[in-house]
Coordinates of C-alpha atoms in Angstrom, one line a residue:
M1388 CA -104.5 55.3 122.4
F1389 CA -106.1 51.9 122.8
S1390 CA -105.9 49.5 125.8
R1391 CA -107.5 46.3 127.0
V1392 CA -108.0 44.6 130.4
L1393 CA -109.8 41.4 131.5
S1394 CA -112.8 41.1 133.7
A1395 CA -115.8 38.8 133.9
A1396 CA -119.6 38.8 133.7
I1397 CA -121.9 36.5 135.8
T1398 CA -125.0 35.0 134.1
G1399 CA -126.7 32.6 136.5
L1400 CA -123.8 30.6 137.9
D1401 CA -121.8 30.8 134.7
I1402 CA -118.7 33.1 134.4
H1403 CA -117.9 34.7 131.1
P1404 CA -114.6 36.4 130.4
V1405 CA -115.1 40.0 129.4
S1406 CA -112.6 42.1 127.6
V1407 CA -112.8 45.8 128.8
E1408 CA -111.5 47.9 125.9
A1409 CA -110.9 51.7 126.1
D1410 CA -109.9 54.2 123.5
V1411 CA -108.9 57.8 124.3
S1412 CA -108.5 59.9 121.2
D1413 CA -108.8 63.5 119.9
G1414 CA -112.3 64.7 119.1
L1415 CA -115.4 66.2 120.7
P1416 CA -115.1 65.5 124.4
G1417 CA -117.4 62.7 125.6
F1418 CA -117.7 59.4 127.4
V1419 CA -119.4 56.5 125.5
M1420 CA -119.9 53.0 126.8
V1421 CA -121.2 50.1 124.6
G1422 CA -121.5 46.3 124.9
Y1423 CA -125.0 45.2 126.0
L1424 CA -124.9 47.0 129.4
T1425 CA -127.4 47.3 132.2
S1426 CA -128.1 50.7 133.9
Q1427 CA -125.7 49.6 136.7
V1428 CA -122.8 49.3 134.3
K1429 CA -123.7 52.4 132.4
E1430 CA -123.6 54.4 135.6
A1431 CA -119.9 53.4 135.9
Q1432 CA -118.9 56.3 133.7
D1433 CA -120.0 58.8 136.3
R1434 CA -118.5 56.9 139.2
V1435 CA -115.2 56.4 137.4
R1436 CA -115.0 60.0 136.1
T1437 CA -115.7 61.5 139.6
A1438 CA -113.5 59.0 141.4
L1439 CA -110.5 59.8 139.2
K1440 CA -111.1 63.5 139.6
N1441 CA -111.2 63.2 143.4
V1442 CA -107.9 61.4 143.6
G1443 CA -106.1 63.9 141.4
M1444 CA -106.3 62.1 138.0
A1445 CA -109.0 63.9 136.1
L1446 CA -109.8 62.6 132.7
P1447 CA -108.6 64.7 129.7
P1448 CA -111.1 66.6 127.6
K1449 CA -111.0 63.9 124.8
K1450 CA -113.3 61.4 123.2
I1451 CA -113.4 58.3 125.5
T1452 CA -115.0 55.1 124.2
V1453 CA -115.3 52.0 126.4
N1454 CA -116.4 48.6 125.0
L1455 CA -117.2 45.5 127.0
A1456 CA -116.9 42.5 124.7
P1457 CA -118.4 40.2 123.7
A1458 CA -121.5 42.2 123.0
D1459 CA -123.9 39.3 123.0
I1460 CA -123.5 38.7 126.8
R1461 CA -125.4 41.0 129.1
K1462 CA -123.2 42.8 131.6
D1463 CA -124.7 43.5 135.0
G1464 CA -123.4 44.8 138.4
A1465 CA -120.9 47.4 139.6
G1466 CA -117.8 45.1 139.4
F1467 CA -116.7 46.6 136.1
D1468 CA -115.8 50.0 137.7
L1469 CA -112.2 49.1 138.4
P1470 CA -111.4 47.4 135.1
I1471 CA -113.0 50.4 133.2
A1472 CA -110.8 52.8 135.2
A1473 CA -107.7 50.7 134.6
A1474 CA -108.4 50.5 130.9
I1475 CA -108.9 54.3 130.6
L1476 CA -105.7 55.0 132.6
A1477 CA -103.7 52.7 130.4
A1478 CA -105.2 54.2 127.2
E1479 CA -104.2 57.8 128.2
G1480 CA -100.7 56.6 129.3
A1481 CA -101.0 57.0 133.1
V1482 CA -100.4 53.2 133.5
A1483 CA -98.1 51.1 131.3
R1484 CA -100.2 48.9 129.2
E1485 CA -97.8 45.9 129.4
K1486 CA -98.3 45.9 133.2
L1487 CA -102.0 45.0 132.7
E1488 CA -101.3 42.1 130.4
G1489 CA -102.5 38.8 132.0
V1490 CA -104.1 40.7 134.8
F1491 CA -107.7 40.2 135.9
L1492 CA -109.6 43.0 137.6
A1493 CA -113.0 43.5 139.4
G1494 CA -114.3 45.9 141.9
E1495 CA -116.8 48.7 142.5
M1496 CA -115.6 52.3 143.0
G1497 CA -116.9 54.9 145.3
L1498 CA -116.8 58.6 144.4
N1499 CA -113.8 59.1 146.7
G1500 CA -111.7 56.5 144.9
E1501 CA -112.3 53.7 147.4
I1502 CA -112.8 50.2 145.9
H1503 CA -115.7 48.2 147.4
P1504 CA -116.3 44.4 147.5
V1505 CA -118.5 42.8 144.9
S1506 CA -120.3 39.4 144.7
G1507 CA -119.0 36.4 142.8
I1508 CA -115.3 37.0 143.2
L1509 CA -114.5 33.3 144.0
P1510 CA -115.9 31.9 140.7
M1511 CA -114.4 34.9 138.8
V1512 CA -110.9 34.1 140.1
L1513 CA -111.3 30.5 139.3
K1514 CA -112.2 31.5 135.7
A1515 CA -109.2 33.9 135.6
R1516 CA -106.9 31.0 136.6
E1517 CA -108.5 28.9 133.9
C1518 CA -107.9 31.7 131.3
G1519 CA -104.2 31.7 132.2
C1520 CA -104.1 35.0 134.1
R1521 CA -101.0 35.7 136.2
L1522 CA -102.5 38.1 138.7
C1523 CA -105.9 39.1 140.0
I1524 CA -106.5 42.5 141.5
V1525 CA -109.7 42.6 143.6
P1526 CA -111.2 44.8 146.3
R1527 CA -109.5 44.5 149.7
G1528 CA -112.8 43.2 151.2
N1529 CA -112.8 40.3 148.7
Q1530 CA -109.1 39.4 149.3
K1531 CA -109.7 36.4 151.7
E1532 CA -112.3 35.0 149.4
A1533 CA -110.1 35.3 146.3
R1534 CA -107.1 33.7 148.0
V1535 CA -109.0 30.5 148.5
V1536 CA -108.1 29.8 144.8
E1537 CA -104.7 28.2 144.6
N1538 CA -101.9 28.6 141.9
I1539 CA -102.7 32.3 141.1
Q1540 CA -101.5 35.5 142.7
V1541 CA -104.1 37.7 144.2
V1542 CA -103.8 41.3 145.4
G1543 CA -106.4 43.2 147.3
V1544 CA -106.5 47.0 146.9
A1545 CA -108.5 49.4 149.0
N1546 CA -108.6 52.5 146.8
L1547 CA -107.3 53.9 143.5
K1548 CA -104.1 55.2 145.0
E1549 CA -103.1 51.7 146.1
F1550 CA -103.9 50.4 142.6
M1551 CA -101.7 53.1 141.0
E1552 CA -98.9 52.5 143.4
L1553 CA -99.1 48.8 142.5
M1554 CA -98.9 49.6 138.8
K1555 CA -96.1 52.0 139.1
N1556 CA -93.8 50.1 141.5
G1557 CA -94.7 46.7 140.2
M1558 CA -94.5 45.4 143.7
I1559 CA -96.9 42.6 144.8
P1560 CA -97.4 42.4 148.6
E1561 CA -96.4 39.2 150.2
I1562 CA -99.4 36.9 150.5
E1563 CA -99.9 35.6 154.0
T1564 CA -101.2 32.2 154.6
E1565 CA -104.9 32.3 155.3
Q1566 CA -106.1 30.0 158.1
Q1567 CA -109.5 28.5 157.4
S1568 CA -111.9 28.5 160.2
P1569 CA -112.5 25.0 161.7
M1570 CA -115.7 23.1 161.0
Q1571 CA -118.7 24.6 162.9
D1572 CA -119.3 23.3 166.4
Y1573 CA -123.0 22.7 166.9
T1574 CA -124.7 23.7 170.1
V1575 CA -127.5 21.1 169.7
D1576 CA -127.4 17.3 169.7
F1577 CA -129.8 14.4 169.0
S1578 CA -129.3 13.3 172.5
D1579 CA -131.3 16.4 173.6
I1580 CA -134.5 14.8 172.2
R1581 CA -136.4 12.7 174.7
G1582 CA -138.1 9.7 173.3
Q1583 CA -139.1 9.8 169.6
E1584 CA -136.7 6.9 168.8
S1585 CA -138.7 6.1 165.6
L1586 CA -138.1 9.7 164.4
K1587 CA -134.4 9.4 165.1
R1588 CA -134.2 6.1 163.2
A1589 CA -136.1 7.6 160.2
A1590 CA -133.7 10.6 160.2
L1591 CA -130.7 8.3 160.2
I1592 CA -132.0 6.4 157.2
A1593 CA -133.0 9.6 155.3
V1594 CA -129.5 11.2 155.8
A1595 CA -127.6 8.0 155.1
G1596 CA -129.2 7.6 151.6
F1597 CA -130.1 11.3 151.0
H1598 CA -133.8 10.4 151.0
N1599 CA -136.5 13.1 151.2
M1600 CA -138.4 13.0 154.5
L1601 CA -141.8 14.1 155.8
L1602 CA -142.7 14.5 159.5
I1603 CA -146.4 14.6 160.5
G1604 CA -147.5 15.2 164.0
P1605 CA -149.2 17.6 166.5
P1606 CA -147.7 20.8 167.7
G1607 CA -144.9 20.4 170.2
S1608 CA -144.1 16.8 169.3
G1609 CA -140.5 17.6 168.3
K1610 CA -140.7 17.9 164.5
T1611 CA -138.8 21.1 164.2
M1612 CA -136.5 20.2 167.1
L1613 CA -135.4 17.1 165.2
A1614 CA -135.1 19.0 161.9
R1615 CA -132.7 21.5 163.4
R1616 CA -130.5 18.7 164.5
I1617 CA -130.2 17.1 161.1
P1618 CA -127.0 19.1 160.2
T1619 CA -125.3 17.6 163.2
I1620 CA -125.3 14.1 161.5
L1621 CA -124.4 15.2 158.0
P1622 CA -121.0 14.0 156.9
P1623 CA -118.2 16.7 156.5
L1624 CA -117.8 18.4 153.2
T1625 CA -115.1 17.3 150.8
K1626 CA -112.8 20.0 149.4
E1627 CA -114.6 19.8 146.0
E1628 CA -118.0 20.1 147.6
S1629 CA -116.9 23.0 149.8
L1630 CA -115.6 24.9 146.8
E1631 CA -118.8 24.1 144.8
I1632 CA -121.1 25.4 147.5
S1633 CA -118.8 28.5 148.1
K1634 CA -119.1 29.5 144.5
I1635 CA -122.9 29.5 144.7
Y1636 CA -122.9 31.6 147.9
S1637 CA -120.3 33.9 146.4
V1638 CA -122.6 34.6 143.4
A1639 CA -125.5 35.1 145.8
G1640 CA -123.5 37.5 147.9
L1641 CA -124.0 35.4 151.0
L1642 CA -120.4 34.3 151.6
S1643 CA -119.0 35.4 154.9
S1644 CA -116.0 37.7 154.7
N1645 CA -114.6 35.9 157.8
Q1646 CA -115.2 32.4 156.3
P1647 CA -114.5 32.6 152.6
L1648 CA -114.9 28.8 152.2
M1649 CA -118.0 27.0 153.4
G1650 CA -117.1 24.6 156.1
T1651 CA -120.5 23.0 156.8
R1652 CA -123.4 21.7 154.6
P1653 CA -126.2 24.2 154.0
F1654 CA -129.3 24.1 156.0
R1655 CA -132.0 26.4 154.5
S1656 CA -135.3 27.0 156.2
P1657 CA -137.3 29.5 154.2
H1658 CA -140.5 30.9 155.8
H1659 CA -143.8 29.6 154.4
T1660 CA -144.6 33.0 152.9
S1661 CA -141.7 32.6 150.5
S1662 CA -142.7 33.0 146.9
A1663 CA -142.0 30.6 144.1
Q1664 CA -139.3 32.9 142.8
A1665 CA -137.6 32.9 146.2
L1666 CA -137.4 29.1 146.1
A1667 CA -136.5 28.6 142.5
G1668 CA -134.5 31.8 141.8
G1669 CA -135.6 35.0 140.2
G1670 CA -134.7 38.1 138.2
L1671 CA -134.1 39.0 134.6
I1672 CA -130.8 37.2 135.0
P1673 CA -131.8 34.7 137.7
K1674 CA -129.9 34.5 141.0
P1675 CA -129.8 31.3 143.1
G1676 CA -132.9 30.6 145.0
E1677 CA -133.4 28.5 148.2
I1678 CA -133.4 25.3 146.2
T1679 CA -129.9 26.0 144.9
L1680 CA -128.6 27.5 148.2
A1681 CA -129.5 24.1 149.8
H1682 CA -127.3 22.3 147.2
R1683 CA -125.4 19.4 148.9
G1684 CA -127.3 20.1 152.1
V1685 CA -130.9 20.3 153.5
L1686 CA -133.9 22.3 152.5
F1687 CA -136.3 22.3 155.4
L1688 CA -139.9 23.4 154.8
D1689 CA -141.7 23.8 158.1
E1690 CA -145.5 24.1 158.1
L1691 CA -145.6 22.5 154.6
P1692 CA -149.3 23.1 153.8
E1693 CA -148.9 26.8 154.5
F1694 CA -146.6 27.3 151.5
S1695 CA -148.5 28.3 148.3
R1696 CA -149.4 25.5 146.0
R1697 CA -147.3 27.1 143.2
S1698 CA -144.2 27.2 145.4
L1699 CA -144.5 23.5 146.3
E1700 CA -145.1 22.3 142.8
I1701 CA -141.8 24.0 141.7
L1702 CA -140.0 21.4 143.8
R1703 CA -141.2 18.4 141.7
Q1704 CA -138.8 18.8 138.8
P1705 CA -135.6 19.5 140.7
L1706 CA -136.3 16.6 143.1
E1707 CA -136.2 14.3 140.1
D1708 CA -133.5 16.0 137.9
R1709 CA -131.3 17.4 140.8
K1710 CA -131.1 20.5 138.7
I1711 CA -133.4 23.4 138.1
Y1712 CA -133.8 25.1 134.7
L1713 CA -135.1 28.7 134.5
S1714 CA -135.9 30.2 131.1
R1715 CA -135.8 33.9 130.5
S1716 CA -135.8 36.1 127.3
S1717 CA -132.0 36.2 127.6
G1718 CA -131.6 32.4 127.7
T1719 CA -132.0 29.3 129.8
Y1720 CA -130.1 29.0 133.1
C1721 CA -129.3 25.8 134.9
F1722 CA -128.7 25.7 138.6
P1723 CA -127.6 22.7 140.7
A1724 CA -130.3 21.4 143.1
E1725 CA -129.0 18.2 144.8
F1726 CA -130.6 18.6 148.2
L1727 CA -132.3 16.6 150.9
L1728 CA -135.9 17.8 151.2
L1729 CA -137.1 17.7 154.8
A1730 CA -140.7 18.8 155.5
A1731 CA -142.9 19.0 158.6
M1732 CA -146.6 19.5 159.0
N1733 CA -149.5 19.2 161.3
P1734 CA -152.2 16.6 160.5
C1735 CA -154.9 19.3 160.4
P1736 CA -155.2 23.1 160.7
C1737 CA -155.5 23.0 164.5
G1738 CA -152.9 20.2 164.7
Y1739 CA -154.6 17.6 166.9
F1740 CA -156.4 15.3 164.4
P1741 CA -157.3 12.4 165.0
D1742 CA -157.7 13.2 168.7
M1743 CA -161.3 14.3 168.5
N1744 CA -161.3 15.5 172.1
R1745 CA -158.9 18.2 171.1
C1746 CA -159.4 18.6 167.3
T1747 CA -161.7 21.5 166.4
C1748 CA -161.6 21.0 162.6
S1749 CA -164.4 19.8 160.4
S1750 CA -163.7 17.0 157.9
K1751 CA -163.9 19.5 155.1
D1752 CA -161.2 21.7 156.8
V1753 CA -159.0 18.7 157.3
N1754 CA -159.3 17.6 153.6
R1755 CA -158.8 21.1 152.3
Y1756 CA -155.6 21.5 154.5
R1757 CA -154.1 18.2 153.4
N1758 CA -155.0 18.6 149.7
K1759 CA -152.7 21.6 149.5
I1760 CA -150.0 19.0 149.0
S1761 CA -150.4 17.2 145.7
F1762 CA -150.0 13.5 145.4
P1763 CA -147.1 13.8 142.8
L1764 CA -145.1 15.8 145.4
L1765 CA -146.1 13.4 148.2
D1766 CA -145.0 10.5 146.1
R1767 CA -141.5 12.0 146.1
M1768 CA -141.2 11.8 149.8
D1769 CA -139.2 8.6 150.5
V1770 CA -139.6 8.5 154.2
S1771 CA -142.9 9.6 155.9
V1772 CA -143.1 9.2 159.6
E1773 CA -145.5 10.2 162.4
A1774 CA -144.3 12.3 165.4
P1775 CA -146.5 11.2 168.3
P1776 CA -146.8 13.4 171.4
V1777 CA -144.0 12.9 174.0
S1778 CA -145.2 11.3 177.2
Y1779 CA -144.6 13.0 180.6
E1780 CA -142.3 10.2 181.7
E1781 CA -140.1 10.6 178.6
L1782 CA -140.1 14.4 179.0
C1783 CA -139.1 14.4 182.7
S1784 CA -136.6 11.6 182.3
S1785 CA -133.1 12.5 183.5
E1786 CA -131.5 10.2 181.0
K1787 CA -130.6 11.6 177.6
G1788 CA -131.5 10.1 174.3
S1789 CA -130.0 6.7 173.4
L1790 CA -128.1 8.1 170.4
T1791 CA -125.9 11.1 170.2
S1792 CA -125.2 13.1 167.0
I1793 CA -121.7 11.8 166.8
Q1794 CA -122.8 8.2 167.0
M1795 CA -125.5 8.8 164.3
R1796 CA -123.0 10.6 162.1
N1797 CA -120.6 7.7 162.3
Q1798 CA -123.3 5.4 161.1
V1799 CA -124.2 7.7 158.3
M1800 CA -120.6 8.0 157.1
K1801 CA -120.1 4.3 157.2
A1802 CA -123.2 3.7 155.1
Q1803 CA -122.2 6.4 152.7
M1804 CA -118.8 5.0 152.3
I1805 CA -120.4 1.7 151.3
Q1806 CA -122.5 3.5 148.7
K1807 CA -119.6 5.5 147.4
E1808 CA -117.5 2.3 146.8
R1809 CA -120.4 0.5 145.2
Y1810 CA -121.2 3.3 142.7
K1811 CA -117.7 4.5 141.9
E1812 CA -118.0 3.2 138.4
I1813 CA -121.2 4.9 137.5
G1814 CA -120.6 8.4 139.0
I1815 CA -123.2 8.6 141.7
V1816 CA -122.9 8.8 145.5
F1817 CA -126.2 8.0 147.2
N1818 CA -128.8 5.3 146.9
S1819 CA -131.4 8.0 146.2
E1820 CA -129.7 8.7 142.9
L1821 CA -130.2 5.2 141.4
S1822 CA -132.1 5.2 138.2
P1823 CA -134.9 2.6 137.7
G1824 CA -132.7 0.7 135.3
Q1825 CA -129.9 0.4 137.9
L1826 CA -132.1 -1.0 140.7
E1827 CA -131.9 -4.6 139.5
T1828 CA -128.1 -4.5 139.4
Y1829 CA -127.4 -2.7 142.7
C1830 CA -130.5 -3.7 144.8
P1831 CA -130.7 -7.5 144.8
M1832 CA -133.5 -8.9 147.0
T1833 CA -134.1 -12.3 148.5
E1834 CA -137.1 -14.3 147.2
S1835 CA -139.1 -13.6 150.4
A1836 CA -138.4 -9.9 150.0
Q1837 CA -139.6 -10.0 146.4
R1838 CA -142.8 -11.7 147.4
L1839 CA -143.4 -9.1 150.1
M1840 CA -142.7 -6.3 147.6
E1841 CA -145.3 -7.8 145.2
K1842 CA -147.9 -7.9 147.9
A1843 CA -147.2 -4.4 149.0
F1844 CA -147.4 -3.1 145.4
H1845 CA -150.9 -4.4 144.9
K1846 CA -152.3 -3.7 148.4
M1847 CA -150.9 -0.2 148.6
G1848 CA -151.7 0.8 145.0
L1849 CA -148.1 2.1 144.5
S1850 CA -147.1 4.1 141.5
A1851 CA -143.9 3.1 139.6
R1852 CA -142.1 6.0 141.3
G1853 CA -143.3 4.8 144.8
Y1854 CA -142.1 1.3 144.0
H1855 CA -138.7 2.4 143.0
R1856 CA -138.3 4.7 146.0
I1857 CA -139.2 1.9 148.4
I1858 CA -136.4 -0.2 147.0
R1859 CA -133.9 2.7 147.3
V1860 CA -134.8 3.2 150.9
A1861 CA -134.6 -0.6 151.6
R1862 CA -131.1 -0.5 150.0
T1863 CA -130.0 2.2 152.5
I1864 CA -131.5 0.2 155.4
A1865 CA -129.5 -2.8 154.2
D1866 CA -126.3 -0.7 154.0
L1867 CA -126.8 0.5 157.6
A1868 CA -127.1 -3.2 158.6
E1869 CA -124.0 -4.0 156.4
S1870 CA -126.0 -6.4 154.3
E1871 CA -125.2 -7.0 150.6
V1872 CA -128.7 -8.2 149.8
I1873 CA -132.1 -6.6 150.7
D1874 CA -134.0 -9.0 153.0
T1875 CA -137.5 -9.0 154.3
I1876 CA -136.6 -7.0 157.4
H1877 CA -135.1 -4.2 155.4
L1878 CA -137.9 -4.1 152.9
S1879 CA -140.7 -4.2 155.5
E1880 CA -139.2 -1.2 157.3
A1881 CA -139.0 0.7 154.0
I1882 CA -142.6 -0.1 153.3
Q1883 CA -143.6 1.1 156.7
Y1884 CA -142.3 4.6 155.8
R1885 CA -144.8 4.7 152.9
M1886 CA -147.8 3.7 155.1
V1887 CA -148.1 7.1 156.9
D1888 CA -149.1 9.0 153.7
K1889 CA -151.6 6.3 152.9
K1890 CA -153.1 6.9 156.3
Y1891 CA -153.6 10.6 155.9
W1892 CA -154.2 10.9 152.2
K1893 CA -156.7 8.8 150.1
N1894 CA -155.9 8.3 146.5

């Protein structure tokens, strides 16, 4: 007899419906699987055969053929075990075929019949709902994650016996209401930082307009301390953003079983030994890398010059396109990469330049260290700011910082609401997303500001990209001041954030 059930294959972040077909017929006993399968999927025949035997449902000595269609999509992972077992059981008559119509299945099987969780359940269930399925049967460990999706019934089963009982009795357990965990409470706050008011101001502007930011300063000046507090001033996730990020983390296998829906924006801080593949995403069928895992959040690169040149240059294209494209022999994969790049570095290998009383580096060492960062990458940093050493008086002061994270977050959210309202007709959210052609429309400047911009362009030797980025930052500063027009005071502050890289790098 022939039977068919529905499952799904993951390629990159795309979900493709897969029809798992099984035929059990007379002939020379054997078990054949076809359909462009990886070794993980091919191993399913041994797992399924042994699991069925161990729960008292041994396969008959017949010819068993399993096909995973369509054959032009590569199938990977162990999530096809349960649908393969269900299709075979239906083909041999142990399960009524009509009970599997409109049912989506996914899950890995152990040799004792237990059904283990798999990655990517959230986007799979979303695809099943899109395909019109009436029921999703998933591993018990994926149940919370799957029930995030509304308007479709989800049942979690722990083993094959529970699956068979569900099929025979036709009873779907009552779905309890899942309470989502509240938004994460942070244990750090911007008020913990003594002094460094210029750094706080720069961080406020960078987050408000989603501008890339570079911190330069000696060891212990508070660069990493400030970076770790950036998440505390990021605005809350919308429901759509939360679902979008959760899908990425589900595919990557990083979604918490206790928190099936992401409640806070990502903050990724890879070590400087991370490879280019770790940042961009790697594998024959690529998985999300750090760039994609930071989508809608922050990617923090501490000790920036210690990263390999190849890893850093990978950032250039996604910083412009807000997507990253990876080409493999099996096709081209597109991953979202809309993140705020936050980087920190010392001014020289020892960290104390230009204090020649403490700096032990030669001029050649300093130049070699800084030249690890290319000018095209540096040109994409909208806000560059120095982190001076903290004075003893500031460090020992009993007074906390002038701004708390809540106060800064309120300013950020106010500025972002202005941007959202301004750009609602063109489909963007942040000032940093403005194209060069849109600057004239949405970034009007006073005559004095235009004259200042002209002087700065010639004196600083700005590139066209640098010119555009200054205007975008000035637009954010004006939004924070609730000004419709960019004035000289807004533009001069934006220009100031381009002066630091001119101080340390000659071009």
